[in-house]
XYZ file of C-alpha atoms in Angstrom:
190
model
C 9.794 -27.796 -39.369
C 6.428 -29.514 -39.895
C 7.290 -32.052 -37.191
C 7.978 -29.265 -34.655
C 4.652 -27.550 -35.433
C 2.802 -30.839 -35.001
C 4.682 -31.534 -31.772
C 3.868 -28.082 -30.406
C 0.184 -28.420 -31.243
C 0.026 -31.883 -29.664
C 1.846 -30.706 -26.577
C -0.537 -27.764 -26.238
C -3.566 -30.071 -26.582
C -2.142 -32.382 -23.927
C -1.449 -29.528 -21.529
C -4.872 -27.968 -22.119
C -6.616 -31.277 -21.464
C -4.464 -31.982 -18.403
C -5.085 -28.488 -17.017
C -8.829 -28.850 -17.336
C -8.811 -32.287 -15.725
C -6.353 -31.394 -12.933
C -8.278 -28.204 -12.218
C -11.565 -30.062 -11.837
C -10.347 -33.294 -10.204
C -6.989 -32.597 -8.558
C -3.662 -34.131 -9.425
C -4.357 -37.534 -7.910
C -7.835 -37.727 -9.397
C -6.605 -37.834 -12.990
C -4.926 -40.700 -14.797
C -2.864 -40.607 -17.959
C -5.579 -42.424 -19.884
C -8.052 -39.637 -19.038
C -5.635 -37.019 -20.365
C -5.089 -39.055 -23.537
C -8.835 -39.366 -24.114
C -9.526 -35.689 -23.384
C -6.689 -34.548 -25.659
C -7.741 -36.930 -28.438
C -4.243 -38.275 -28.923
C -2.493 -41.635 -28.922
C -0.648 -42.848 -25.847
C 2.618 -42.723 -27.798
C 2.024 -39.028 -28.513
C 1.675 -38.236 -24.826
C 4.837 -40.135 -23.970
C 6.719 -38.466 -26.835
C 6.161 -35.156 -25.018
C 6.143 -36.264 -21.384
C 8.115 -39.355 -20.415
C 6.205 -39.752 -17.149
C 3.018 -38.563 -15.512
C 5.197 -36.573 -13.096
C 6.712 -34.672 -16.053
C 3.202 -33.852 -17.264
C 2.200 -32.594 -13.796
C 5.377 -30.506 -13.600
C 4.734 -28.943 -17.027
C 1.142 -28.174 -16.030
C 2.269 -26.487 -12.805
C 4.982 -24.445 -14.542
C 2.523 -23.277 -17.153
C -0.031 -22.470 -14.449
C 2.606 -20.510 -12.518
C 3.382 -18.358 -15.550
C -0.291 -17.845 -16.330
C -1.346 -17.057 -12.763
C 1.511 -14.608 -12.184
C 0.658 -12.836 -15.444
C -3.014 -12.615 -14.441
C -2.200 -11.105 -11.032
C 0.318 -8.676 -12.528
C -2.171 -7.639 -15.207
C -4.920 -7.041 -12.624
C -2.497 -4.966 -10.553
C -1.352 -2.951 -13.575
C -4.926 -2.148 -14.611
C -5.302 -0.081 -11.421
C -2.654 2.443 -12.480
C 0.773 3.346 -11.176
C 0.142 3.537 -7.414
C 1.713 0.399 -5.867
C -0.765 0.546 -2.972
C -3.673 0.312 -5.383
C -1.866 -2.426 -7.303
C -1.606 -4.496 -4.095
C -5.361 -4.190 -3.688
C -6.298 -4.569 -7.367
C -4.399 -7.832 -7.801
C -7.378 -9.481 -6.072
C -9.369 -8.743 -9.234
C -7.400 -11.621 -10.791
C -9.102 -13.938 -8.295
C -12.521 -12.577 -9.207
C -11.709 -12.958 -12.897
C -10.560 -16.554 -12.354
C -13.682 -17.392 -10.370
C -15.853 -15.859 -13.097
C -14.065 -17.959 -15.760
C -13.712 -21.284 -13.970
C -15.853 -21.278 -10.858
C -14.528 -21.930 -7.377
C -11.935 -24.663 -7.805
C -9.409 -23.179 -5.407
C -5.704 -22.739 -5.949
C -3.902 -25.356 -8.048
C -0.745 -24.783 -6.002
C -2.450 -25.320 -2.663
C -4.012 -28.460 -4.124
C -0.655 -29.633 -5.447
C 1.010 -28.954 -2.097
C -1.587 -31.113 -0.381
C -1.485 -33.925 -2.938
C 2.197 -34.086 -3.857
C 4.883 -35.952 -1.956
C 7.222 -33.686 -0.003
C 10.202 -34.658 -2.163
C 8.402 -34.429 -5.515
C 9.016 -32.030 -8.364
C 5.379 -30.912 -8.114
C 5.959 -29.831 -4.523
C 9.186 -28.031 -5.502
C 7.382 -26.130 -8.281
C 4.642 -25.186 -5.826
C 7.214 -23.773 -3.407
C 8.921 -21.915 -6.277
C 5.568 -20.418 -7.292
C 4.950 -19.176 -3.772
C 8.458 -17.732 -3.527
C 8.070 -16.032 -6.910
C 4.710 -14.562 -5.926
C 6.047 -13.394 -2.574
C 9.091 -11.752 -4.179
C 6.775 -9.790 -6.477
C 4.486 -8.843 -3.581
C 7.474 -7.751 -1.498
C 8.695 -5.575 -4.362
C 5.253 -3.943 -4.613
C 5.185 -3.440 -0.837
C 8.609 -1.754 -0.989
C 7.376 0.521 -3.792
C 4.291 1.308 -1.696
C 6.526 2.452 1.157
C 5.492 -0.280 3.589
C 7.218 -0.068 6.966
C 8.023 -3.811 6.856
C 7.588 -4.882 3.203
C 8.209 -8.608 3.764
C 5.610 -8.843 6.513
C 2.985 -6.977 4.495
C 3.744 -9.200 1.481
C 3.239 -12.326 3.636
C -0.097 -10.969 4.885
C -1.252 -10.246 1.320
C -0.128 -13.755 0.305
C -2.161 -15.234 3.145
C -5.202 -13.259 2.010
C -4.773 -14.572 -1.539
C -4.412 -18.172 -0.360
C -7.263 -17.789 2.114
C -9.600 -16.329 -0.494
C -8.826 -19.166 -2.896
C -9.315 -21.827 -0.219
C -12.481 -20.226 1.197
C -13.861 -19.714 -2.291
C -13.439 -23.426 -2.931
C -15.014 -24.372 0.379
C -17.885 -21.882 0.504
C -18.524 -21.389 -3.228
C -19.194 -17.709 -2.519
C -17.609 -14.856 -4.489
C -17.947 -12.572 -1.461
C -14.756 -14.103 0.004
C -12.669 -12.368 -2.666
C -14.248 -9.000 -1.975
C -13.649 -9.507 1.748
C -9.999 -10.433 1.131
C -9.612 -7.399 -1.132
C -11.139 -5.175 1.527
C -8.788 -6.600 4.175
C -5.840 -6.035 1.824
C -6.855 -2.388 1.380
C -6.956 -1.897 5.150
C -3.555 -3.558 5.593
C -1.871 -1.731 2.735
C -3.031 1.726 3.769
C -2.326 1.102 7.464
C 1.250 -0.031 6.789
C 2.395 2.274 4.021
């Protein structure tokens, strides 16, 4: 039992260090030795948890997917029970992320750009987008959208655009503009 606790704590330290480094420098900009130094662990400890750098990247992306989906769903839920308002309020998750971390953009867009087309990182990025779009489509259906899939794709584009523009322009106004555009779309199509 003690070994499992130690392993879990080490794994968490590794993932926290990797997340911070990947977030700031991109996937290709971070080496295993940097993660080891930032986590304060031995090389053997890293490799006991993640056999390869690709496994570490995959674990980081899976964890980020779970975290990001939870943040968007929480922001949506805070607006109440109206699915139209939830579709608009989910943009508050972007504002919250920018307030916490600054304008580093979307880790999935970054991974899609940096990862090889046949890599696990790319596959996880596609799965994240599909998962997000399924949730958005469900909300659009609940909101009574005339074409839920199309509205969900438009909202997804606004999310991705706000994250990319926020990174490029370093201006929080892009999120408010995306949120405003989402409100117009949602109420025009539902």
